[in-house]
Structures are given as structure tokens and as C-alpha cells.
GROMACS .gro file of C-alpha atoms in nm:
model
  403
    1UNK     CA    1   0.000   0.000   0.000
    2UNK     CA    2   0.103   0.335  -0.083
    3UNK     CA    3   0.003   0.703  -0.106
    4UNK     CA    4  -0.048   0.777  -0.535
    5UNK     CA    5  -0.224   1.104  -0.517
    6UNK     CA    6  -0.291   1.407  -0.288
    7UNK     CA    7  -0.578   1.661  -0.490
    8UNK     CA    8  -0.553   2.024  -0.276
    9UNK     CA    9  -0.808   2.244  -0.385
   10UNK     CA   10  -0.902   2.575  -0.121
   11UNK     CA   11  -0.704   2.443   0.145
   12UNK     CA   12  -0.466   2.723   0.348
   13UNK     CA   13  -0.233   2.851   0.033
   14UNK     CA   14  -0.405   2.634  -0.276
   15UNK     CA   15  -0.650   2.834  -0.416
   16UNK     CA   16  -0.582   2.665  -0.729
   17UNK     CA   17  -0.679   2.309  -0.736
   18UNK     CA   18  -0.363   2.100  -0.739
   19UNK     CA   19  -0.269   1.774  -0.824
   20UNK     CA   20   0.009   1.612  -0.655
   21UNK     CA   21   0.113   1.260  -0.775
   22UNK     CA   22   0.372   0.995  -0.550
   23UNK     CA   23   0.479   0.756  -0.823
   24UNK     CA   24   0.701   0.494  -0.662
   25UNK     CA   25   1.044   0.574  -0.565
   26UNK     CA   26   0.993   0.954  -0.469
   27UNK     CA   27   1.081   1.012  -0.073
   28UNK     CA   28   1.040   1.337   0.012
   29UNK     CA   29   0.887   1.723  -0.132
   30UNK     CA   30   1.164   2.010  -0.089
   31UNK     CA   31   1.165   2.386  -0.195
   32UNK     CA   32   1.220   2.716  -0.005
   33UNK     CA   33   1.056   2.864   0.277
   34UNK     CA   34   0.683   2.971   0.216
   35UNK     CA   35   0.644   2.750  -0.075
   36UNK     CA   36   0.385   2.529   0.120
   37UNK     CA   37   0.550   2.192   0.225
   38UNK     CA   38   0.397   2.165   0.557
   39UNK     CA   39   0.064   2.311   0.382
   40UNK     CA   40   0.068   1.965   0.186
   41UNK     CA   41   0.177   1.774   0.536
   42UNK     CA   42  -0.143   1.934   0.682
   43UNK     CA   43  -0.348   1.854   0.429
   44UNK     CA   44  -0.275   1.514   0.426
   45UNK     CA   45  -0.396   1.532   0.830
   46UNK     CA   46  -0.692   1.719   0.802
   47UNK     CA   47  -0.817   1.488   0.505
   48UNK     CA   48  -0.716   1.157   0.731
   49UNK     CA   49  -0.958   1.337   1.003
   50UNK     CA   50  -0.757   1.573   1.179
   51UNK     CA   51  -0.985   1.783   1.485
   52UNK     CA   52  -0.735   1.970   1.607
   53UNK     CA   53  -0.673   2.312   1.466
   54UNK     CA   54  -0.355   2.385   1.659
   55UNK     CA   55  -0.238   2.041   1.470
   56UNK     CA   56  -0.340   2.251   1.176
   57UNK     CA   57  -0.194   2.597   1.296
   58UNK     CA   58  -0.520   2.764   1.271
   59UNK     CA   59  -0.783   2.913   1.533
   60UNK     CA   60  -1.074   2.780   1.372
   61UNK     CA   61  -1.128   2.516   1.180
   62UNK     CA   62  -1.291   2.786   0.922
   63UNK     CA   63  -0.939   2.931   0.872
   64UNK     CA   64  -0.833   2.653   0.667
   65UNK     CA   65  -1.037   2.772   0.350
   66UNK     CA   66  -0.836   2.995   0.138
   67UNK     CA   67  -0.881   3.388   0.259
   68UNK     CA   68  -0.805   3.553  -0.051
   69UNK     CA   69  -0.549   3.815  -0.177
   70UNK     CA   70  -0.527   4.113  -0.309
   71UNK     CA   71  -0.575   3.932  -0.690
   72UNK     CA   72  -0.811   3.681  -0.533
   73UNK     CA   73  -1.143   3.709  -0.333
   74UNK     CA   74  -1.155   3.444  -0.063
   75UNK     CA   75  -1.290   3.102  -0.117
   76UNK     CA   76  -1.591   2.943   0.035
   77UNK     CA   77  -1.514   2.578   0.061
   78UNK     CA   78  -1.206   2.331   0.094
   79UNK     CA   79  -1.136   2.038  -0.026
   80UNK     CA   80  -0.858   1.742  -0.040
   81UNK     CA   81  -0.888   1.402  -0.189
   82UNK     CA   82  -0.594   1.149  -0.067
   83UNK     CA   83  -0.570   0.860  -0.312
   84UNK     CA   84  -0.410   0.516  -0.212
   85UNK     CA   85  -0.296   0.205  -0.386
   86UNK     CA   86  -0.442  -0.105  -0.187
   87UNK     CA   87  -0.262  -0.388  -0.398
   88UNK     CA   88  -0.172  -0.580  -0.093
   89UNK     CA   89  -0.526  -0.600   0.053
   90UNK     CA   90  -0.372  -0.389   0.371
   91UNK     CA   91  -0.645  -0.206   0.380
   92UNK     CA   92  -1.038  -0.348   0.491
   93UNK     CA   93  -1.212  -0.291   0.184
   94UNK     CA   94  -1.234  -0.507  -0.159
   95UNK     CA   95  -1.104  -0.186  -0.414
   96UNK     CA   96  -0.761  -0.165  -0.534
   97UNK     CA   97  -0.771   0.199  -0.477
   98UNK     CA   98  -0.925   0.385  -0.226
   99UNK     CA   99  -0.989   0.811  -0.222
  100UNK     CA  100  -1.099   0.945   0.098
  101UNK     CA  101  -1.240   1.318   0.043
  102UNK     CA  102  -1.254   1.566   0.323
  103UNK     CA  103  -1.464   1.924   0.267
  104UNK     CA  104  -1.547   2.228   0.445
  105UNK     CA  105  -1.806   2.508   0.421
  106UNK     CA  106  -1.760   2.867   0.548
  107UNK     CA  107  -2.089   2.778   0.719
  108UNK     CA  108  -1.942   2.565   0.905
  109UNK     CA  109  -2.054   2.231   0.759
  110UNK     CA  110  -1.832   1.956   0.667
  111UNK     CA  111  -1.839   1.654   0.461
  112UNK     CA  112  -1.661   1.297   0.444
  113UNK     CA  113  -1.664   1.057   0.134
  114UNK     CA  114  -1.454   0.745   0.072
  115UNK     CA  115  -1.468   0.654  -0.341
  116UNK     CA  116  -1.713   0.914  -0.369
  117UNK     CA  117  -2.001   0.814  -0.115
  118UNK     CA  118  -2.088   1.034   0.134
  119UNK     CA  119  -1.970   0.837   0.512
  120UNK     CA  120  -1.888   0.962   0.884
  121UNK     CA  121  -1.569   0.994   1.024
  122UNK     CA  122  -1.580   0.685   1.230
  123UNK     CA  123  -1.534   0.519   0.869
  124UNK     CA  124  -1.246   0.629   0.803
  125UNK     CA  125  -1.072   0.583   1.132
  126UNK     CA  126  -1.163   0.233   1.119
  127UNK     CA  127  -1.059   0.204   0.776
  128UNK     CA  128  -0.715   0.337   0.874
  129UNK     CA  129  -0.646   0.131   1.219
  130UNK     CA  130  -0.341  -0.043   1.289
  131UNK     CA  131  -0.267   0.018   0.922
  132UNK     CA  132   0.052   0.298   1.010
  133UNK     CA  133  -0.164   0.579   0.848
  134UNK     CA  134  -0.374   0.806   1.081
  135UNK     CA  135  -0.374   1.174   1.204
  136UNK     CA  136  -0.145   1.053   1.497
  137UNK     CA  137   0.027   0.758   1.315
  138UNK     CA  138   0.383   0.709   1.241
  139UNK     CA  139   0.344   0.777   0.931
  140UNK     CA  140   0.290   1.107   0.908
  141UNK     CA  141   0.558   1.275   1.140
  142UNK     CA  142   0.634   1.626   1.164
  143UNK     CA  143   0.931   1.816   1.352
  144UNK     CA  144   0.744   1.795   1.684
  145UNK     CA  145   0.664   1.390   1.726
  146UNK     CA  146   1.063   1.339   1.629
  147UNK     CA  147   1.090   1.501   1.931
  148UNK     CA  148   0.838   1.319   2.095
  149UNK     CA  149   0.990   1.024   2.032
  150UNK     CA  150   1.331   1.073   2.128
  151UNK     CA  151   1.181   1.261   2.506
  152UNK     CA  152   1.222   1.040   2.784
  153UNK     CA  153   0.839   0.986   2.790
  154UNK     CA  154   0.771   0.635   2.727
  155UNK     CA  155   0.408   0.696   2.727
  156UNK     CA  156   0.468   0.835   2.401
  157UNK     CA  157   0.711   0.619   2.296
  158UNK     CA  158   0.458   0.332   2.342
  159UNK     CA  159   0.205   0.476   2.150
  160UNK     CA  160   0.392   0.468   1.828
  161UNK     CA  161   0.495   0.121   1.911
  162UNK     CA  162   0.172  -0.002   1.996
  163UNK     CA  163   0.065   0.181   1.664
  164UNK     CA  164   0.362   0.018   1.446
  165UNK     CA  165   0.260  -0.345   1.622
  166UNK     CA  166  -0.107  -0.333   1.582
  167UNK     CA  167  -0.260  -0.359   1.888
  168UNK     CA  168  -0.444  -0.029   1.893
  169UNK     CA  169  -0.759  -0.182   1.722
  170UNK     CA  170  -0.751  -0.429   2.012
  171UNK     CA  171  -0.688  -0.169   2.271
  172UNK     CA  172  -1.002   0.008   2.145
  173UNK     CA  173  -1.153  -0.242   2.141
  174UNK     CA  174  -1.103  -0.323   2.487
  175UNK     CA  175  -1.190   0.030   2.561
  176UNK     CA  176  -1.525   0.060   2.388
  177UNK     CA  177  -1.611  -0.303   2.573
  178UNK     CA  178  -1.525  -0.156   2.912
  179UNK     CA  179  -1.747   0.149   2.816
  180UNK     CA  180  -1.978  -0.071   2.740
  181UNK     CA  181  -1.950  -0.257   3.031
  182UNK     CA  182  -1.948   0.061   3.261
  183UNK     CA  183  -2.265   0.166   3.042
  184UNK     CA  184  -2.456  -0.194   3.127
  185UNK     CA  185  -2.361  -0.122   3.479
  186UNK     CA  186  -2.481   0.258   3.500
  187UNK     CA  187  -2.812   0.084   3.311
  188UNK     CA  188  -2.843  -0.133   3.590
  189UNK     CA  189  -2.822   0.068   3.839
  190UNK     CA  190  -3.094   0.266   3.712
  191UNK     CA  191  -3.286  -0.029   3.645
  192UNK     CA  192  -3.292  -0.094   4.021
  193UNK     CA  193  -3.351   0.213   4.088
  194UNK     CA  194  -3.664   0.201   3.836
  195UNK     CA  195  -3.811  -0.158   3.990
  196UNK     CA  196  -3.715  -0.033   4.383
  197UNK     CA  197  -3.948   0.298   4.236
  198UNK     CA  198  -4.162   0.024   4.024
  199UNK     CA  199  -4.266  -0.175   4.331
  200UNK     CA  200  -4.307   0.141   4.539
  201UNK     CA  201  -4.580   0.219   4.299
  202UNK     CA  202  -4.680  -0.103   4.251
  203UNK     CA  203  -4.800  -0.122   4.615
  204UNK     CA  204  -4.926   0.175   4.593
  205UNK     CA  205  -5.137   0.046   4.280
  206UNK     CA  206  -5.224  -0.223   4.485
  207UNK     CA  207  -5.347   0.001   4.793
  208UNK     CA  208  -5.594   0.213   4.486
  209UNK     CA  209  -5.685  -0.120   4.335
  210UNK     CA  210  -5.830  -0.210   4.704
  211UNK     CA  211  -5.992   0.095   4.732
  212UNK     CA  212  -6.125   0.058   4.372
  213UNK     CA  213  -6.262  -0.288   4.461
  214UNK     CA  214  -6.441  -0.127   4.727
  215UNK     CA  215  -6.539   0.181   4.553
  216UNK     CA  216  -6.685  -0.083   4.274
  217UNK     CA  217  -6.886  -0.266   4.548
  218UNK     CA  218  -7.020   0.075   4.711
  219UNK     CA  219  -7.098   0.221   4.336
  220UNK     CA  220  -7.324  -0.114   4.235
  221UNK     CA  221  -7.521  -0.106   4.620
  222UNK     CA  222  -7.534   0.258   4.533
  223UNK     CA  223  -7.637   0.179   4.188
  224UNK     CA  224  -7.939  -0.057   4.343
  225UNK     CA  225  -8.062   0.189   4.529
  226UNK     CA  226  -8.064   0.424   4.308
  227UNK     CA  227  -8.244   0.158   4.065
  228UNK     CA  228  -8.514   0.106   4.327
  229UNK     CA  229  -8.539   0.443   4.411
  230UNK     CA  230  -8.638   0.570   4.070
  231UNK     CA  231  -8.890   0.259   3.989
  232UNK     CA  232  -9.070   0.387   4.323
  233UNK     CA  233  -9.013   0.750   4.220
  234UNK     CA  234  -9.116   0.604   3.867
  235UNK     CA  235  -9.486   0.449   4.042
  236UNK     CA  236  -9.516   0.745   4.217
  237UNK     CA  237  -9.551   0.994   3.902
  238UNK     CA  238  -9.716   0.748   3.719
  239UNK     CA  239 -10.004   0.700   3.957
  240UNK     CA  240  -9.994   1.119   3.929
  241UNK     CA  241  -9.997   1.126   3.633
  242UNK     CA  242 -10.331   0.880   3.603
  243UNK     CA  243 -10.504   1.099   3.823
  244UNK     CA  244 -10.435   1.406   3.633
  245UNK     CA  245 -10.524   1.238   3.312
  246UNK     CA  246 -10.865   1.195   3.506
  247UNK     CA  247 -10.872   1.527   3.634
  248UNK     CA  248 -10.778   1.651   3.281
  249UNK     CA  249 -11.043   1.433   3.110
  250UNK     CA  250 -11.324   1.555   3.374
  251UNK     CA  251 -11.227   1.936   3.285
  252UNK     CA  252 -11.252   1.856   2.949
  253UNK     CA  253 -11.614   1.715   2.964
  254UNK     CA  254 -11.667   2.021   3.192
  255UNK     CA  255 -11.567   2.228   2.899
  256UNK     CA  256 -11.768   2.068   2.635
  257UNK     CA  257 -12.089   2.081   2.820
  258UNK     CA  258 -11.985   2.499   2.878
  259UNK     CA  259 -11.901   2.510   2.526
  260UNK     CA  260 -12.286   2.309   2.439
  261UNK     CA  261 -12.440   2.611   2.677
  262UNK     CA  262 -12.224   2.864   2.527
  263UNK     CA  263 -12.371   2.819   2.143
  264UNK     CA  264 -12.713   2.763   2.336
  265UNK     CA  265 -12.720   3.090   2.433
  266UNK     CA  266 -12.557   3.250   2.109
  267UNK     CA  267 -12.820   3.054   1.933
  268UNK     CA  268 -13.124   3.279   2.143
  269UNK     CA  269 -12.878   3.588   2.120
  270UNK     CA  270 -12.961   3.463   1.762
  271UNK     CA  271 -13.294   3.434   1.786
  272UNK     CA  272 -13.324   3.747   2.018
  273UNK     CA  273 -13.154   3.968   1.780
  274UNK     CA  274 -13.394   3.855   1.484
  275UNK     CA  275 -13.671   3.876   1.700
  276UNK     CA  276 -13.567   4.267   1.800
  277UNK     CA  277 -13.507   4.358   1.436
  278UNK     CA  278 -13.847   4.220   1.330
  279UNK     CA  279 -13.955   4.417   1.604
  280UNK     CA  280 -13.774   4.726   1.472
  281UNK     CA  281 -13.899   4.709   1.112
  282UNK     CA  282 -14.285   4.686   1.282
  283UNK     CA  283 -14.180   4.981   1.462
  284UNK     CA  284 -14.078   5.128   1.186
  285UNK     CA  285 -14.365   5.084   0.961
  286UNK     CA  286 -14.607   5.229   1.267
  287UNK     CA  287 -14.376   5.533   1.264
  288UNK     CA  288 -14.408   5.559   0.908
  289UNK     CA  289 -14.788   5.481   0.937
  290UNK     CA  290 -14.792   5.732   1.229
  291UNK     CA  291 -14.638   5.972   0.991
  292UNK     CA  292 -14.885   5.923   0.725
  293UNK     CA  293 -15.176   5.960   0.942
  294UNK     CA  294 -15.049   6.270   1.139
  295UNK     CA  295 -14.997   6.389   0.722
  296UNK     CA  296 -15.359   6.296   0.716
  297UNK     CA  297 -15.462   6.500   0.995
  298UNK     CA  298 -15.326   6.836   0.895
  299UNK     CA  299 -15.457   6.804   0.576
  300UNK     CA  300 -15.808   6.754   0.730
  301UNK     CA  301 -15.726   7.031   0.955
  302UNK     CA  302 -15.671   7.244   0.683
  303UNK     CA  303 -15.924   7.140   0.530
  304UNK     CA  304 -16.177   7.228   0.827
  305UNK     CA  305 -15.983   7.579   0.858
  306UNK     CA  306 -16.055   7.653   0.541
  307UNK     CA  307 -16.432   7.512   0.571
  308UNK     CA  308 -16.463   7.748   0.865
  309UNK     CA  309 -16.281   8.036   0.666
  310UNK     CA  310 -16.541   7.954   0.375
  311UNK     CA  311 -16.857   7.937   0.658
  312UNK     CA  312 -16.683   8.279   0.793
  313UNK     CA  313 -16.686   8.428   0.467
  314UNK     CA  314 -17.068   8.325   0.366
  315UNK     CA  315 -17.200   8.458   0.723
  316UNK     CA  316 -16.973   8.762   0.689
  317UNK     CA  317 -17.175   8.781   0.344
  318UNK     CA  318 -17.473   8.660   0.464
  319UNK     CA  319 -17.635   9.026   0.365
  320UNK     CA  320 -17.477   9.007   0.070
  321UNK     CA  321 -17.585   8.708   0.008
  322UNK     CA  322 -17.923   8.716   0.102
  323UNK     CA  323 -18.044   8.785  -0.254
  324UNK     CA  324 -17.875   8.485  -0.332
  325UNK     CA  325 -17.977   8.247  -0.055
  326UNK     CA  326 -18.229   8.048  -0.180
  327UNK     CA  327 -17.957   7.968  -0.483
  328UNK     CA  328 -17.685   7.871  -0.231
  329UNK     CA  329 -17.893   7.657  -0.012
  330UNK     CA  330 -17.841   7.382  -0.230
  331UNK     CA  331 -17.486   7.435  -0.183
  332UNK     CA  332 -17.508   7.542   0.173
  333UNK     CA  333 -17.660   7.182   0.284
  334UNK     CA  334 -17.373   7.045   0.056
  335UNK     CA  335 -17.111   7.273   0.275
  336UNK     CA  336 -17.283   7.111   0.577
  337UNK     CA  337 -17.284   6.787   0.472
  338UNK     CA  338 -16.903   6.791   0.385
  339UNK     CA  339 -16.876   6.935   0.729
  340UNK     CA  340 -17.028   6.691   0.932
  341UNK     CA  341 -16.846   6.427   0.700
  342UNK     CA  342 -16.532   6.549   0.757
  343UNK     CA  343 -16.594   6.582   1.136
  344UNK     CA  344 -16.671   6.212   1.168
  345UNK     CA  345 -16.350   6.185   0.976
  346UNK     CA  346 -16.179   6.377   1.190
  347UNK     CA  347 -16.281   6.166   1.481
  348UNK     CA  348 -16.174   5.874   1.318
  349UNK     CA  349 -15.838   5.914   1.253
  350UNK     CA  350 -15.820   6.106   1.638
  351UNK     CA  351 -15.943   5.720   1.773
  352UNK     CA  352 -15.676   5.569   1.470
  353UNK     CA  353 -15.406   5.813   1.606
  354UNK     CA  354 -15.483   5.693   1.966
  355UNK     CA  355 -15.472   5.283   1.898
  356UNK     CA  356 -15.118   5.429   1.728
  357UNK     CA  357 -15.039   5.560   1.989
  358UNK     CA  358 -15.085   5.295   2.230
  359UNK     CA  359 -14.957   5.015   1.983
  360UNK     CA  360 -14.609   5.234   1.993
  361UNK     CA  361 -14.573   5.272   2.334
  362UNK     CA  362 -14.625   4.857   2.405
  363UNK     CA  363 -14.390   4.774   2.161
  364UNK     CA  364 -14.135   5.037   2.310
  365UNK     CA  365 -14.240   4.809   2.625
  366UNK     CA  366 -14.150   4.522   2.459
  367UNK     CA  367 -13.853   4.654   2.324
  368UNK     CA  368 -13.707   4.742   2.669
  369UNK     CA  369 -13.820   4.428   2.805
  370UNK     CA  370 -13.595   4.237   2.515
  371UNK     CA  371 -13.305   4.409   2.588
  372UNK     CA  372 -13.333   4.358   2.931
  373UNK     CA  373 -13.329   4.038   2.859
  374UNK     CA  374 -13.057   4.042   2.575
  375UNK     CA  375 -12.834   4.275   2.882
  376UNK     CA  376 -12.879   3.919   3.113
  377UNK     CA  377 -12.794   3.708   2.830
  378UNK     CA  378 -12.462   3.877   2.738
  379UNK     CA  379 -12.385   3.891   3.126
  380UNK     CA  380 -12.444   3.522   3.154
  381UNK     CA  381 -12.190   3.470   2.869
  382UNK     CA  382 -11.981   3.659   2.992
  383UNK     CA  383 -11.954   3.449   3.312
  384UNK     CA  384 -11.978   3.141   3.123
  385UNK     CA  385 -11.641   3.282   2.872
  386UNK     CA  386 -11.460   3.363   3.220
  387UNK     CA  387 -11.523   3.032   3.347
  388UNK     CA  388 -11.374   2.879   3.011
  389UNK     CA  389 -11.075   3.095   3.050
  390UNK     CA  390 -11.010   2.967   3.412
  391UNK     CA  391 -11.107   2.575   3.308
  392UNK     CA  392 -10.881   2.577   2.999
  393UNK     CA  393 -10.619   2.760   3.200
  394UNK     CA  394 -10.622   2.467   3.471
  395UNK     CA  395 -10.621   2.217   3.173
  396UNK     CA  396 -10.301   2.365   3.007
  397UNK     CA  397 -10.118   2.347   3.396
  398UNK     CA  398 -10.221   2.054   3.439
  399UNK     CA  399 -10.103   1.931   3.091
  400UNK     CA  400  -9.794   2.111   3.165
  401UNK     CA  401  -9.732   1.995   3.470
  402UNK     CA  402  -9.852   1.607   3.350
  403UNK     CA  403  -9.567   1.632   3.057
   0.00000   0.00000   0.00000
């Protein structure tokens, strides 16, 4: 196995994107100061899954996109692609060659891929353990871990070696067991805790499931009682309710026969009132007969005035007339028979006026008498409406009341 290609492209210096390719038998990159040798060296970190920025020489992990010059406005992503030859199978996978891609956002986002598929960071760790190649792996050493090695630390010293022999997967291993072992522990702690709390409230269930037996019990005696209290409460308003059904049934008859004696008497207010206009036109026609005959009269008053005016007249002329008696006696009986004729009249129609007479003043007797009796009648229906009122009042409260 062996490194074939770094790809820099916005990382630190590279704007440009760069293509750096290890054929076999080169061992080393040289050039002057500021060129960008350890930029490559950190590269190669940061793209193996380097977390560190003061590994990188940065604040922020942001600072590793390129910034821009003066020529140049800054960037807003990074990216490196490391490319290695797996033709001895070192590596866990089945491909020959393997390309682990590392990018960064200014937003802070960051992406891993390995051959192009998206994957986490613990992928490529474990792709790289106990394989020599890692951020802290012997075989990428800077200035600073040559010095770690040679220090008198042999912490340090057995880190490499535990790194070169292989044992680091194991020891992780180990490590992630123990954590997991610590974990199960911590779990059951808290699972005794939980049944300890479990069976607290268990009892306590038990306690309310005691109380809810005898709750249950008290509810269904209640629920008897209550049964047998409303079919009593049930007979009760049922035999009231009979016996205002009969009480409602015997106002109700009580009504009809009102409402039978009510159109009675409108029937005679019927009657009556024909009766009185009957009465009415009679009187009528006797006024208008009454009229007639007092016409009569003053015509056969006149006529006697001027009968007397005439007799007047022939005494006052008697003298005169002398010469001419004997041819006016003739007329003169005549004068005296009209006379006496229309005296006899006269006393006729004086008895006719006075049967008039009387025959108006009975029927204003009778008339008075009628409405007398027309005054009762309405006061009798009135009584008998008001009693209706008040009977088909009670009927509606009791109906009301039955409902």
C-alpha cells in the first residue's frame, strides 16, 4: 500500500486546485521557505480526520479555507482528496484503490466521502487502524513527534509502538467493551432504581386497586338503590300522572258541556236579535204609518180651517148674500154635509191616532223588556267565557305539569 495522489483544492495557500502525484520511488517534497511543504503535510492530516486546529496551525477550523489576496477574493469551501494504492489488501475494503475526500463550508458544515459516497468519520478511522496511516500515526511525522519520540516519555514512545505493532484496534476495542460494560452497569443501576421505584408504585397500585374494589362494590349497592329508588319514584308519578289524566279528562267534559251552553245561548242571542229587528222594522212601519196619518190630519185640519174660513166668509156675506140664498142653499146643505163628514173623519183618525199611539208605546215596552233580557244574556256569557278561561287555563297546567 502506498500514497499515489494528494488533490488540494481551497485548502490554506491552494487556491488553485492542485494535483500532486507519488509515483514509486519519490521520498520526500523540498523547496524554499513559504512554498507550502507543511501546507501539503497538513493537508494530508486534516483529510485523514484531523480535529485539532492547533495540529493545523489555525484558530478555527474555518481558517483553513483559502482567505483571498489582493488578486483573489476568498474562497468558500475546501477540499482534499488522498488517493491510495491497496494492492496488498492492507487495507479493509475489496477496491484496489481507495480516495478518501474531506470538505469544508464557510458555514461551518463539513463533509466525508470514501470513493465518492458520502460516510462519517468513524469510517475512516476504522478504515485506517493499525494500518501505520492516521492523524497521529507514524506515518505522518512532523518536527514535533521526532521530538516526541526521542523525550524520555515512554508513554509516548509506546504509542507509536503499539501503533507500528497493531494492537491499537484491540486496545479500542477493549476500551469501547469496558465502556460498554461501565454503560450496562450505569443501566443497571438505574434499572434498580426504576423496579425499587416500580414496586413502590406497585403497592401503591395495589393500595388504589383495594380501594377501587371497594369503591366498585359501594358504586353497584349505590347503583341498586338508586335503581329502586327511581322505579318507586317512577310508580309514584305514574299514579300522578293517572289521576291528572282523570282530572284533565273531567275538565274537558266540563268544557264541552260549557261550550254546548255557550252556542245555546248564542243561538237565542240569535234568535233574540232577529226577533228585535223584526220588532224594529214593525216599529218602523207604525212610525211611518204614524207619519202618514199625522200627514192625514193636517190636511183635514186644513181642510176644516178653510171650511170654517169659507162658513166665515158666507155669514160675513150673509147680507150680501141674502139675494142669493135660496140659490146657495143647495150648496149650503152640501157645505154642511161635507162638514159633518169630515168631522166624523176627523174623529176617526183622532181614535186611529190613539190605537197608534198605544200600539207604539207597548212595543217600546216590549222593546225594553228584550233588551233587558238580551243585557242578562250577554252577562251570563260573559260568566260562562270567564269560566272557560279559568277551566282551559287549569287544563293547560295541568297538561304542563302532567308532561
Amino acid at each position: 500500500m502506498f500514497l499515489s495522489k494528494l488533490e488540494i483544492f481551497g485548502f490554506k495557500s491552494f487556491a488553485n486546485r492542485t494535483n500532486i502525484a507519488f509515483n514509486r520511488g519519490i521520498t520526500g517534497i523540498v523547496g524554499p521557505n513559504g512554498c507550502g511543504k507543511t501546507n501539503i503535510v497538513d493537508a494530508i492530516r486534516w483529510v485523514l480526520g484531523e480535529q485539532k486546529t492547533t495540529t493545523l496551525r489555525s484558530d478555527k477550523m474555518e481558517n483553513v479555507i483559502f482567505n483571498g489576496t489582493r488578486e483573489r477574493k476568498p474562497m468558500g469551501m475546501s477540499e482534499v482528496s488522498l488517493t491510495l494504492v491497496n494492492d496488498q489488501g492492507i487495507l479493509p475494503t475489496e477496491y484496489s484503490e481507495v480516495t478518501i475526500t474531506r470538505r469544508i463550508f464557510r458555514s461551518g458544515e463539513s463533509e466525508y466521502l470514501l470513493n465518492k459516497n458520502i460516510c462519517r468519520l468513524k469510517d475512516i478511522t476504522n478504515l485506517f487502524m493499525d494500518t501505520g496511516m492516521g492523524t497521529n500515526a507514524y506515518s505522518v511525522i512532523e518536527l514535533k513527534m521526532i521530538e516526541t519520540i526521542l523525550s524520555s516519555k515512554a508513554d509516548e514512545r509506546r504509542r507509536l509502538f503499539e501503533e507500528a505493532a497493531g494492537v491499537n484496534k484491540y486496545k479500542l476495542r477493549r476500551r469501547l467493551s469496558l465502556k460498554k460494560l461501565e454503560d450496562v452497569k450505569a443501566d443497571l443501576t438505574r434499572v434498580n432504581d426504576i423496579v425499587s421505584e416500580v414496586e413502590k408504585t406497585v403497592r401503591s397500585l395495589e393500595r388504589q386497586a383495594k380501594r377501587a374494589d371497594q369503591f366498585t362494590q359501594i358504586q353497584t349497592v349505590l347503583r341498586d338503590k338508586e335503581i329502586d329508588l327511581s322505579e318507586r319514584e317512577f310508580a309514584l308519578f305514574h299514579d300522578k300522572k293517572e289521576n291528572l289524566k282523570n282530572e284533565i279528562n273531567s275538565l274537558i267534559a266540563k268544557k264541552d258541556r260549557i261550550d254546548i251552553e255557550i252556542r245555546k245561548i248564542e243561538n237565542e242571542l240569535i234568535v233574540y236579535r232577529g226577533q228585535i229587528n223584526i220588532i224594529e222594522v214593525d216599529l218602523q212601519n207604525k212610525r211611518n204609518d204614524i207619519s202618514s196619518n199625522t200627514d192625514l190630519l193636517h190636511q183635514t185640519q186644513k181642510n176644516i180651517s178653510v171650511s170654517e174660513e169659507r162658513l166665515n166668509s158666507l155669514i160675513t156675506n150673509h147680507t150680501r148674500l141674502e139675494r142669493e140664498i135660496h140659490e146657495l142653499k143647495s150648496r149650503l146643505q152640501t157645505n154642511n154635509t161635507e162638514i159633518i163628514t169630515n168631522e166624523e173623519e176627523l174623529v176617526n183618525l183622532n181614535q186611529k191616532l190613539t190605537l197608534k199611539e198605544n200600539e207604539i208605546t207597548d212595543n217600546e215596552q216590549t222593546i225594553i223588556s228584550k233588551k233587558n233580557q238580551l243585557e242578562e244574556k250577554k252577562t251570563i256569557l260573559k260568566q260562562l267565557t270567564e269560566e272557560r278561561f279559568t277551566l282551559l287555563k287549569e287544563i293547560s297546567d295541568k297538561e304542563n305539569f302532567a308532561a
